PDB file of C-alpha atoms in Angstrom:
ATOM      1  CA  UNK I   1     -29.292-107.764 -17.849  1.00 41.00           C
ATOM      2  CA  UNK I   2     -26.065-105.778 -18.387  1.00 47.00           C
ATOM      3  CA  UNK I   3     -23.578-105.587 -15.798  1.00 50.00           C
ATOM      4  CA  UNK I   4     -22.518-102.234 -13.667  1.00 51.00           C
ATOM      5  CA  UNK I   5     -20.870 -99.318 -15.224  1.00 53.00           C
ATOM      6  CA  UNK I   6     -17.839-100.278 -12.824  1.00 49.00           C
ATOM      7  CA  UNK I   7     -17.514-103.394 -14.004  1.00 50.00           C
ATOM      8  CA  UNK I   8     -16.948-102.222 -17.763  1.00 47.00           C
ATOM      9  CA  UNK I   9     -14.747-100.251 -16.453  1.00 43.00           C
ATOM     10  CA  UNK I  10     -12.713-102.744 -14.743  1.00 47.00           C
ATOM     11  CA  UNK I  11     -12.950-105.267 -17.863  1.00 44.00           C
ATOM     12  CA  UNK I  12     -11.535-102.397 -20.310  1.00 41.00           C
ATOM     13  CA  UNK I  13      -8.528-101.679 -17.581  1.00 43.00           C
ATOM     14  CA  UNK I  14      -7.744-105.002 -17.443  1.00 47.00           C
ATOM     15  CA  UNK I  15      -7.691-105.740 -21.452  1.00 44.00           C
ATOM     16  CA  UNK I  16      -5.109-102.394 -21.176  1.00 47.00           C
ATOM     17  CA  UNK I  17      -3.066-104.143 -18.859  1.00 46.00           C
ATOM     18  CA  UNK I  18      -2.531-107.242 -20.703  1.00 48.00           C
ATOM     19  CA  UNK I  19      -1.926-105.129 -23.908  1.00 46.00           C
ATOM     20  CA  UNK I  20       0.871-103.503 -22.300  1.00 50.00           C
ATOM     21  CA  UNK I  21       1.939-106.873 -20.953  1.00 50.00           C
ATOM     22  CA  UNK I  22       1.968-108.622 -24.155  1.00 58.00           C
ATOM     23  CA  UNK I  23       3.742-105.447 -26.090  1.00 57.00           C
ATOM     24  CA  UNK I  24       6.105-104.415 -23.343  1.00 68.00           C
ATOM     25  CA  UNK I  25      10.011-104.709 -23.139  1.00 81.00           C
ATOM     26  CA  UNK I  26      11.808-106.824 -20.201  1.00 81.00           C
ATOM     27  CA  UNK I  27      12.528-103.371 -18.841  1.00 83.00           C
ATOM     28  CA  UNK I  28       8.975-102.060 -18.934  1.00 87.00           C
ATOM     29  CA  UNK I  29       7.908-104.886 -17.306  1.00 89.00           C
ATOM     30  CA  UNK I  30       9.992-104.378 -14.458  1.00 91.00           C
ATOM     31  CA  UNK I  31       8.575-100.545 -14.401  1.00 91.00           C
ATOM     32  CA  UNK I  32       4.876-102.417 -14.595  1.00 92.00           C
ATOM     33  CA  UNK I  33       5.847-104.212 -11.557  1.00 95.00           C
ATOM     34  CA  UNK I  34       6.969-100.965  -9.374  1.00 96.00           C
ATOM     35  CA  UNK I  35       3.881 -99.587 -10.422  1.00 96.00           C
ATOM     36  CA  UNK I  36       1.881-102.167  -9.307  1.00 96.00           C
ATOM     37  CA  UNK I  37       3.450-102.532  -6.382  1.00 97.00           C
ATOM     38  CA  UNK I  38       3.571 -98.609  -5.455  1.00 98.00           C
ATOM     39  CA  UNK I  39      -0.296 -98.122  -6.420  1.00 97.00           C
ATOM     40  CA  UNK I  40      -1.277-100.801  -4.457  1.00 97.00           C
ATOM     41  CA  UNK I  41       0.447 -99.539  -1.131  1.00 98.00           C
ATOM     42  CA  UNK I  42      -1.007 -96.317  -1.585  1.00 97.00           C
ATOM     43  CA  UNK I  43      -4.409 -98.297  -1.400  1.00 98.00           C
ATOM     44  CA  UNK I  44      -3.360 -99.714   1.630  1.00 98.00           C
ATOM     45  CA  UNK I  45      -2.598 -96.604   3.276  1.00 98.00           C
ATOM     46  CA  UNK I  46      -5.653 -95.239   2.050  1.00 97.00           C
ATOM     47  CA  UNK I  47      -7.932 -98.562   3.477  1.00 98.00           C
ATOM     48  CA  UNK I  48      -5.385 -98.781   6.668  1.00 97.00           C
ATOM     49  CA  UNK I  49      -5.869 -95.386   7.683  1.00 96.00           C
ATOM     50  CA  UNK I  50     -10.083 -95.432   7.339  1.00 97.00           C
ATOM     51  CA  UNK I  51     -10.098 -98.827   9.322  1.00 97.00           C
ATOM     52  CA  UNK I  52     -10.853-101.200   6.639  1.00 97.00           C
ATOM     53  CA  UNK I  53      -8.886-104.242   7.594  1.00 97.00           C
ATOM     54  CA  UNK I  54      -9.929-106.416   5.266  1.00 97.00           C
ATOM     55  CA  UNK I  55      -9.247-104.315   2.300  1.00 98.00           C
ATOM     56  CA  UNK I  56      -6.113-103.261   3.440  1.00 98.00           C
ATOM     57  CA  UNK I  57      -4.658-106.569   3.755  1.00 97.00           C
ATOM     58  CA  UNK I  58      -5.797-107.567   0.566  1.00 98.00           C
ATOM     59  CA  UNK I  59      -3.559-104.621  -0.710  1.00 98.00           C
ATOM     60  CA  UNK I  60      -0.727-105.607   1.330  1.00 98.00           C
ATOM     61  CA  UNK I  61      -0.798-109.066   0.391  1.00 98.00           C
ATOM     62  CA  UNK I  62      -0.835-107.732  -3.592  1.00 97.00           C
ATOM     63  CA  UNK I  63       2.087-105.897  -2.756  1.00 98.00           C
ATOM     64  CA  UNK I  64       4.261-108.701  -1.420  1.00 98.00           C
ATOM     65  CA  UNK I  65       3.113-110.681  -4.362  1.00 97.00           C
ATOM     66  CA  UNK I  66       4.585-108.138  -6.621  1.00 97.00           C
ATOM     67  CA  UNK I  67       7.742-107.945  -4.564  1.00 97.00           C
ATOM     68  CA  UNK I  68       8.383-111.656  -4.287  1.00 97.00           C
ATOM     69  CA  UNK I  69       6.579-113.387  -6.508  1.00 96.00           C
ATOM     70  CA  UNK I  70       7.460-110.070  -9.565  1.00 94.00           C
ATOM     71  CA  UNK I  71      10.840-108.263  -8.870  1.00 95.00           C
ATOM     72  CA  UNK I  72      12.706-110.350  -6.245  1.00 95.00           C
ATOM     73  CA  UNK I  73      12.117-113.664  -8.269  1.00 93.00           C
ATOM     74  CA  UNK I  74      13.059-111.547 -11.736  1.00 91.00           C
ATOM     75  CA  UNK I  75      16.610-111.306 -10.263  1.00 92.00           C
ATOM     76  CA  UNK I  76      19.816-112.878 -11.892  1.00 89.00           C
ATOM     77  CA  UNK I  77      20.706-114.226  -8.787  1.00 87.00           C
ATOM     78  CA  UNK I  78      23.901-116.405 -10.175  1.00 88.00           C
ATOM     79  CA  UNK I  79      25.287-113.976 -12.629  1.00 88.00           C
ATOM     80  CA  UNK I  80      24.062-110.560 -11.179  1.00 86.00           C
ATOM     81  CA  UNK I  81      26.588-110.263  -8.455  1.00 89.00           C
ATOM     82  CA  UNK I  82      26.452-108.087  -5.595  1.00 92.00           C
ATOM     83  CA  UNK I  83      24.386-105.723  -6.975  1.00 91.00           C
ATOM     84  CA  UNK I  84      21.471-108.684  -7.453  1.00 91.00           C
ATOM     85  CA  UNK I  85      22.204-109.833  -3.582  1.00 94.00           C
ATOM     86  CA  UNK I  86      22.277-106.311  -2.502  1.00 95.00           C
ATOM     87  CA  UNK I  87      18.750-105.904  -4.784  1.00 95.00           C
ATOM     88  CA  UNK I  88      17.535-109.700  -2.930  1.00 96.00           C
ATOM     89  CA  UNK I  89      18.229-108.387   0.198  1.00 97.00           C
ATOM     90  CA  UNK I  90      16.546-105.225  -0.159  1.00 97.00           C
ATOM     91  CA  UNK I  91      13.115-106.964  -1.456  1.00 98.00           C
ATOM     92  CA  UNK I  92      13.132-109.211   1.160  1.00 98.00           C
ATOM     93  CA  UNK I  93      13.452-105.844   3.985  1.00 98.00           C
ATOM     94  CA  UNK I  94      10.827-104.537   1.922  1.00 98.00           C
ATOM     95  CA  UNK I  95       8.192-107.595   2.170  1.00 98.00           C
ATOM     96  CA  UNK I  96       9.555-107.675   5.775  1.00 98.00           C
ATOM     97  CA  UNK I  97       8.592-104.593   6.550  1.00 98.00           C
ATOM     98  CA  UNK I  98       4.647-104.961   4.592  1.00 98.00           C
ATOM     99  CA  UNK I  99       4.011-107.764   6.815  1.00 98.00           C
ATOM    100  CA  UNK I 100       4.774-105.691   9.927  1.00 98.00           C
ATOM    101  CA  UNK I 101       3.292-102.429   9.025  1.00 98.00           C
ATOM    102  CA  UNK I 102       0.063-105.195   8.477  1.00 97.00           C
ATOM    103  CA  UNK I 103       0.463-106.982  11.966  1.00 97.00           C
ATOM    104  CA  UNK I 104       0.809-103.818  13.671  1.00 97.00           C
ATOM    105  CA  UNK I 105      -1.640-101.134  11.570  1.00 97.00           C
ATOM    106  CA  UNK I 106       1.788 -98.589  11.113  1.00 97.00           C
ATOM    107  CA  UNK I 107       1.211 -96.706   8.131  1.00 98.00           C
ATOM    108  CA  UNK I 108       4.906 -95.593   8.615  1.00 98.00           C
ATOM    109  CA  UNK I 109       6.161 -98.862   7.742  1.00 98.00           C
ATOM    110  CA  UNK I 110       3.647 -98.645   4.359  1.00 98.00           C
ATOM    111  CA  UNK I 111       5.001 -95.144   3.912  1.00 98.00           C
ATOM    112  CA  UNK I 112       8.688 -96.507   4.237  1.00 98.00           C
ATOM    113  CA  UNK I 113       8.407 -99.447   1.470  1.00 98.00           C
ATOM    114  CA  UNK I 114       6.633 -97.165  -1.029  1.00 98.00           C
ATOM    115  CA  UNK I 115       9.421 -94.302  -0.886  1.00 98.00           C
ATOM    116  CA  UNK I 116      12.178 -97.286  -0.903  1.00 98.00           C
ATOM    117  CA  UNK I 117       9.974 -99.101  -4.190  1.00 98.00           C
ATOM    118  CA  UNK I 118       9.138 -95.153  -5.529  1.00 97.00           C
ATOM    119  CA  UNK I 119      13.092 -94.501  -5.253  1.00 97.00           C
ATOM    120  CA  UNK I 120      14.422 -98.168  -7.031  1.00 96.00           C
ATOM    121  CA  UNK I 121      11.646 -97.017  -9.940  1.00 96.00           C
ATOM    122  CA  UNK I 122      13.305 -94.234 -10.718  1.00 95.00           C
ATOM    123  CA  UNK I 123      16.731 -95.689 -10.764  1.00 92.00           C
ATOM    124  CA  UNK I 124      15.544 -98.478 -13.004  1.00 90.00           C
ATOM    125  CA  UNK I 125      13.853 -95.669 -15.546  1.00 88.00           C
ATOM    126  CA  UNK I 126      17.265 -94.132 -15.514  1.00 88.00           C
ATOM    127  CA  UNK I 127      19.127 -97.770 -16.414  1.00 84.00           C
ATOM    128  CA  UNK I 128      16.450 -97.635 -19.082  1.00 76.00           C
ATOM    129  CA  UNK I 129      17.571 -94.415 -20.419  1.00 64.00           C
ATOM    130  CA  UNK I 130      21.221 -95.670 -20.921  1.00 64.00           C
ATOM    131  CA  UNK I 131      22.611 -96.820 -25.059  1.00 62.00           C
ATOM    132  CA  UNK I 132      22.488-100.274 -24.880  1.00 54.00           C
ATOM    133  CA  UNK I 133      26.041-102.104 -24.390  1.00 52.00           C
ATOM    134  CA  UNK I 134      27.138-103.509 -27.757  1.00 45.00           C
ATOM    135  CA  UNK I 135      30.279-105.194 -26.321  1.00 47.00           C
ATOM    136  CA  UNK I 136      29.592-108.614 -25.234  1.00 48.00           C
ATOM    137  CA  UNK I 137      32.752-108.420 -22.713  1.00 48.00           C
ATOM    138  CA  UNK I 138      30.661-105.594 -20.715  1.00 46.00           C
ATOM    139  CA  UNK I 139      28.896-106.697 -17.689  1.00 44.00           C
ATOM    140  CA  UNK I 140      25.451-107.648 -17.817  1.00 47.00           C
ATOM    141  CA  UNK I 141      23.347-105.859 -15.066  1.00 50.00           C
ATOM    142  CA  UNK I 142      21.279-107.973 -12.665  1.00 49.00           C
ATOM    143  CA  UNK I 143      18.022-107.094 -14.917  1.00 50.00           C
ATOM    144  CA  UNK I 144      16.500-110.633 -15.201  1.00 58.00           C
ATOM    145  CA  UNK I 145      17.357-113.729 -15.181  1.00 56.00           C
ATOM    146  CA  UNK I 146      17.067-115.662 -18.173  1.00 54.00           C
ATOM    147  CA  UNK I 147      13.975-117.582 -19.057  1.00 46.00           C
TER     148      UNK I 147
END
């Protein structure tokens, strides 16, 4: 008749989610997407490391979405410079490096993307802390591109 205690649990996480999605700045987005990205390789580690292949490939797999489909395509790619190729360039080792740490069961390779996404988190919560720039001649940082 009424579904599991779990479930509820999932549903009212999820409605939490999108409320923070809906309400949340560009730049807390961004930190939504390291999040996601960071939580869901420690499930892989956690599924990779008691043999559950299935489950830990579905965590992979969420991860590379994030990456690619979340942060690498939220890049200003024409007007972000160097810094948004050196950023491109460093997703793309990233999702490299998830696919092989999944062909080849090395949790060191999982280990190795989440310090790398853990460590470009923390520099983006510090570009978060800075005044925003009220001079238009200032360069814009490689945030997002534009919609």
């Amino acid at each position: 008749m009424f579904g599991s205690r779990q479930s509820g649990l999932n549903a009212y996480a999820k409605v939490g989610i999108e409320t923070g999605v809906i309400s949340a700045s560009p730049h807390k987005l961004i930190v939504m997407l390291f999040d996601g990205a960071i939580v869901s390789l420690g499930a892989a580690l956690g599924h990779m490391r008691a043999g559950r292949v299935a489950e830990k490939g579905k965590a992979i797999s969420h991860a590379i979405l994030i990456v690619e489909s979340g942060l690498r395509a939220s890049l200003d790619k024409n007007g972000g410079g160097e810094i948004a190729e050196s950023l491109d360039a460093l997703y793309e080792y990233i999702s490299g490096r998830l696919l092989l740490a999944n062909l080849k069961n090395q949790p060191e390779l999982l280990e190795e993307a989440q310090r790398l996404l853990t460590d470009l988190r923390g520099a983006w919560n510090a570009i978060g802390d800075l005044p925003a720039v009220a001079d238009a001649n200032q360069p814009r940082l490689p945030i997002l591109a534009s919609a």
